[in-house]
Amino acid sequence: FAENVDLTEPILSRFAVLCVVRDTVDPVIDEKMARFVTGSHVRHHPANMMNPDPTDDQPQDNHVKQDLLKKYIMYARTKVKPKLHYVDQDKIASLYAELRRESMATGSIPITVRHIESMIRLSEAHAKVHLREYVREDDINIAIRITLESFIDTQKFSVMKNMKHTFSKYLAYKKDNNELLLFILKQLAKDQMVYSRSRHGGDIQTVEISAEELEDKARQINIHNLQPFYESDIFLSNRFVHDKKNKTILLTM
């Protein structure tokens, strides 16, 4: 990390979060990105701008329209001032001591008192985006997770795995993989739909996907428990039903 970032340690310590950008090959995410880029170009092509599709203005997959999002952010920034009502000082002190120890052992970016201040500011920001008057414990836990992910991403690959295991109890807090799982499931449904149409023809009312196939793909990206996904709003709102007995997922068209 230090070889690629020509900044002194005092300057680095002033950043609340350091985001390391890696060009990692991931077929699922790569395809999702490619679809987004090509779709964006199609929507903004002059020919399509002259004859816009009325459905483009409608939010899809529970997405918020951009104008509404701007208003939401402006309101949160100007009107919401969360107060720090309670802080688990023992948890933060213990985490700070562990981070200092790991920082010295690995020779990575220095951990200073500024990082505690960064956690507090991040927790306040998380409470603000949820329009809360007070900072709650889950705001602090999310701030701790963000700080840790930032710190671990600056490590050499050889020590990154061990550090993820050391801080796993913090890193696992409310990590949401539902969007990624939904994307994989939709691709499986699409493949099954194409196969069914080529074999049987005509309109298809229901698509049946193997739950084991989804779980196998999930394990490849280190997701092992899919039950929360099966019970999530994003799964049900997209008309999927999990048949636990037959180990299938049904999609009603």
PDB file of N, CA, C and O in Angstrom, residues 190-219:
ATOM      1  N   LYS A 190     -33.394 -16.639 -15.880  1.00  0.00           N
ATOM      2  CA  LYS A 190     -33.358 -16.303 -17.301  1.00  0.00           C
ATOM      3  C   LYS A 190     -32.864 -17.481 -18.132  1.00  0.00           C
ATOM      4  O   LYS A 190     -33.438 -17.810 -19.184  1.00  0.00           O
ATOM      5  N   ASP A 191     -31.800 -18.135 -17.662  1.00  0.00           N
ATOM      6  CA  ASP A 191     -31.268 -19.299 -18.374  1.00  0.00           C
ATOM      7  C   ASP A 191     -32.304 -20.415 -18.446  1.00  0.00           C
ATOM      8  O   ASP A 191     -32.465 -21.071 -19.487  1.00  0.00           O
ATOM      9  N   GLN A 192     -33.008 -20.637 -17.338  1.00  0.00           N
ATOM     10  CA  GLN A 192     -34.027 -21.687 -17.296  1.00  0.00           C
ATOM     11  C   GLN A 192     -35.200 -21.337 -18.214  1.00  0.00           C
ATOM     12  O   GLN A 192     -35.771 -22.211 -18.874  1.00  0.00           O
ATOM     13  N   MET A 193     -35.538 -20.055 -18.285  1.00  0.00           N
ATOM     14  CA  MET A 193     -36.632 -19.606 -19.146  1.00  0.00           C
ATOM     15  C   MET A 193     -36.294 -19.835 -20.628  1.00  0.00           C
ATOM     16  O   MET A 193     -37.122 -20.316 -21.402  1.00  0.00           O
ATOM     17  N   VAL A 194     -35.065 -19.495 -21.007  1.00  0.00           N
ATOM     18  CA  VAL A 194     -34.625 -19.699 -22.400  1.00  0.00           C
ATOM     19  C   VAL A 194     -34.649 -21.170 -22.755  1.00  0.00           C
ATOM     20  O   VAL A 194     -35.100 -21.570 -23.843  1.00  0.00           O
ATOM     21  N   TYR A 195     -34.183 -22.001 -21.828  1.00  0.00           N
ATOM     22  CA  TYR A 195     -34.168 -23.452 -22.063  1.00  0.00           C
ATOM     23  C   TYR A 195     -35.585 -23.999 -22.213  1.00  0.00           C
ATOM     24  O   TYR A 195     -35.873 -24.795 -23.126  1.00  0.00           O
ATOM     25  N   SER A 196     -36.493 -23.571 -21.341  1.00  0.00           N
ATOM     26  CA  SER A 196     -37.870 -24.066 -21.383  1.00  0.00           C
ATOM     27  C   SER A 196     -38.577 -23.647 -22.671  1.00  0.00           C
ATOM     28  O   SER A 196     -39.318 -24.424 -23.275  1.00  0.00           O
ATOM     29  N   ARG A 197     -38.336 -22.410 -23.114  1.00  0.00           N
ATOM     30  CA  ARG A 197     -38.977 -21.937 -24.337  1.00  0.00           C
ATOM     31  C   ARG A 197     -38.457 -22.662 -25.562  1.00  0.00           C
ATOM     32  O   ARG A 197     -39.199 -22.962 -26.491  1.00  0.00           O
ATOM     33  N   SER A 198     -37.156 -22.944 -25.578  1.00  0.00           N
ATOM     34  CA  SER A 198     -36.590 -23.648 -26.724  1.00  0.00           C
ATOM     35  C   SER A 198     -37.049 -25.103 -26.779  1.00  0.00           C
ATOM     36  O   SER A 198     -37.149 -25.687 -27.858  1.00  0.00           O
ATOM     37  N   ARG A 199     -37.370 -25.642 -25.615  1.00  0.00           N
ATOM     38  CA  ARG A 199     -37.774 -27.052 -25.570  1.00  0.00           C
ATOM     39  C   ARG A 199     -39.285 -27.224 -25.729  1.00  0.00           C
ATOM     40  O   ARG A 199     -39.735 -28.104 -26.466  1.00  0.00           O
ATOM     41  N   HIS A 200     -40.068 -26.381 -25.058  1.00  0.00           N
ATOM     42  CA  HIS A 200     -41.522 -26.559 -25.050  1.00  0.00           C
ATOM     43  C   HIS A 200     -42.261 -25.515 -25.887  1.00  0.00           C
ATOM     44  O   HIS A 200     -43.377 -25.756 -26.327  1.00  0.00           O
ATOM     45  N   GLY A 201     -41.644 -24.330 -26.078  1.00  0.00           N
ATOM     46  CA  GLY A 201     -42.296 -23.276 -26.834  1.00  0.00           C
ATOM     47  C   GLY A 201     -43.449 -22.657 -26.072  1.00  0.00           C
ATOM     48  O   GLY A 201     -43.820 -23.096 -24.981  1.00  0.00           O
ATOM     49  N   GLY A 202     -44.050 -21.606 -26.667  1.00  0.00           N
ATOM     50  CA  GLY A 202     -45.223 -20.987 -26.047  1.00  0.00           C
ATOM     51  C   GLY A 202     -44.876 -20.154 -24.823  1.00  0.00           C
ATOM     52  O   GLY A 202     -43.713 -19.972 -24.463  1.00  0.00           O
ATOM     53  N   ASP A 203     -45.931 -19.642 -24.186  1.00  0.00           N
ATOM     54  CA  ASP A 203     -45.757 -18.821 -22.990  1.00  0.00           C
ATOM     55  C   ASP A 203     -45.477 -19.694 -21.773  1.00  0.00           C
ATOM     56  O   ASP A 203     -46.016 -20.785 -21.631  1.00  0.00           O
ATOM     57  N   ILE A 204     -44.654 -19.165 -20.890  1.00  0.00           N
ATOM     58  CA  ILE A 204     -44.289 -19.881 -19.665  1.00  0.00           C
ATOM     59  C   ILE A 204     -44.887 -19.135 -18.483  1.00  0.00           C
ATOM     60  O   ILE A 204     -44.683 -17.931 -18.317  1.00  0.00           O
ATOM     61  N   GLN A 205     -45.636 -19.830 -17.660  1.00  0.00           N
ATOM     62  CA  GLN A 205     -46.301 -19.221 -16.502  1.00  0.00           C
ATOM     63  C   GLN A 205     -45.423 -19.265 -15.255  1.00  0.00           C
ATOM     64  O   GLN A 205     -45.443 -18.346 -14.439  1.00  0.00           O
ATOM     65  N   THR A 206     -44.664 -20.355 -15.126  1.00  0.00           N
ATOM     66  CA  THR A 206     -43.835 -20.545 -13.928  1.00  0.00           C
ATOM     67  C   THR A 206     -42.457 -21.073 -14.317  1.00  0.00           C
ATOM     68  O   THR A 206     -42.340 -21.959 -15.163  1.00  0.00           O
ATOM     69  N   VAL A 207     -41.435 -20.499 -13.710  1.00  0.00           N
ATOM     70  CA  VAL A 207     -40.060 -20.959 -13.926  1.00  0.00           C
ATOM     71  C   VAL A 207     -39.575 -21.625 -12.644  1.00  0.00           C
ATOM     72  O   VAL A 207     -39.741 -21.080 -11.554  1.00  0.00           O
ATOM     73  N   GLU A 208     -38.996 -22.790 -12.789  1.00  0.00           N
ATOM     74  CA  GLU A 208     -38.505 -23.543 -11.627  1.00  0.00           C
ATOM     75  C   GLU A 208     -36.980 -23.583 -11.663  1.00  0.00           C
ATOM     76  O   GLU A 208     -36.380 -24.029 -12.636  1.00  0.00           O
ATOM     77  N   ILE A 209     -36.369 -23.106 -10.580  1.00  0.00           N
ATOM     78  CA  ILE A 209     -34.902 -23.070 -10.484  1.00  0.00           C
ATOM     79  C   ILE A 209     -34.464 -23.964  -9.343  1.00  0.00           C
ATOM     80  O   ILE A 209     -35.105 -24.010  -8.281  1.00  0.00           O
ATOM     81  N   SER A 210     -33.371 -24.663  -9.543  1.00  0.00           N
ATOM     82  CA  SER A 210     -32.840 -25.533  -8.499  1.00  0.00           C
ATOM     83  C   SER A 210     -32.209 -24.693  -7.388  1.00  0.00           C
ATOM     84  O   SER A 210     -31.303 -23.886  -7.636  1.00  0.00           O
ATOM     85  N   ALA A 211     -32.682 -24.886  -6.162  1.00  0.00           N
ATOM     86  CA  ALA A 211     -32.117 -24.166  -5.019  1.00  0.00           C
ATOM     87  C   ALA A 211     -30.666 -24.586  -4.775  1.00  0.00           C
ATOM     88  O   ALA A 211     -29.834 -23.774  -4.361  1.00  0.00           O
ATOM     89  N   GLU A 212     -30.374 -25.844  -5.070  1.00  0.00           N
ATOM     90  CA  GLU A 212     -29.007 -26.342  -4.873  1.00  0.00           C
ATOM     91  C   GLU A 212     -28.030 -25.639  -5.816  1.00  0.00           C
ATOM     92  O   GLU A 212     -26.879 -25.381  -5.454  1.00  0.00           O
ATOM     93  N   GLU A 213     -28.496 -25.328  -7.042  1.00  0.00           N
ATOM     94  CA  GLU A 213     -27.631 -24.627  -7.993  1.00  0.00           C
ATOM     95  C   GLU A 213     -27.324 -23.218  -7.507  1.00  0.00           C
ATOM     96  O   GLU A 213     -26.190 -22.743  -7.605  1.00  0.00           O
ATOM     97  N   LEU A 214     -28.344 -22.536  -6.967  1.00  0.00           N
ATOM     98  CA  LEU A 214     -28.120 -21.200  -6.408  1.00  0.00           C
ATOM     99  C   LEU A 214     -27.176 -21.270  -5.216  1.00  0.00           C
ATOM    100  O   LEU A 214     -26.256 -20.447  -5.082  1.00  0.00           O
ATOM    101  N   GLU A 215     -27.380 -22.222  -4.334  1.00  0.00           N
ATOM    102  CA  GLU A 215     -26.537 -22.361  -3.148  1.00  0.00           C
ATOM    103  C   GLU A 215     -25.097 -22.685  -3.518  1.00  0.00           C
ATOM    104  O   GLU A 215     -24.154 -22.239  -2.864  1.00  0.00           O
ATOM    105  N   ASP A 216     -24.914 -23.453  -4.594  1.00  0.00           N
ATOM    106  CA  ASP A 216     -23.562 -23.778  -5.058  1.00  0.00           C
ATOM    107  C   ASP A 216     -22.849 -22.526  -5.555  1.00  0.00           C
ATOM    108  O   ASP A 216     -21.680 -22.293  -5.246  1.00  0.00           O
ATOM    109  N   LYS A 217     -23.566 -21.681  -6.323  1.00  0.00           N
ATOM    110  CA  LYS A 217     -22.976 -20.437  -6.814  1.00  0.00           C
ATOM    111  C   LYS A 217     -22.710 -19.469  -5.658  1.00  0.00           C
ATOM    112  O   LYS A 217     -21.729 -18.710  -5.682  1.00  0.00           O
ATOM    113  N   ALA A 218     -23.576 -19.494  -4.649  1.00  0.00           N
ATOM    114  CA  ALA A 218     -23.378 -18.635  -3.484  1.00  0.00           C
ATOM    115  C   ALA A 218     -22.125 -19.036  -2.709  1.00  0.00           C
ATOM    116  O   ALA A 218     -21.373 -18.175  -2.234  1.00  0.00           O
ATOM    117  N   ARG A 219     -21.894 -20.329  -2.589  1.00  0.00           N
ATOM    118  CA  ARG A 219     -20.689 -20.803  -1.882  1.00  0.00           C
ATOM    119  C   ARG A 219     -19.419 -20.351  -2.592  1.00  0.00           C
ATOM    120  O   ARG A 219     -18.385 -20.128  -1.951  1.00  0.00           O
TER     121      ARG A 219
END
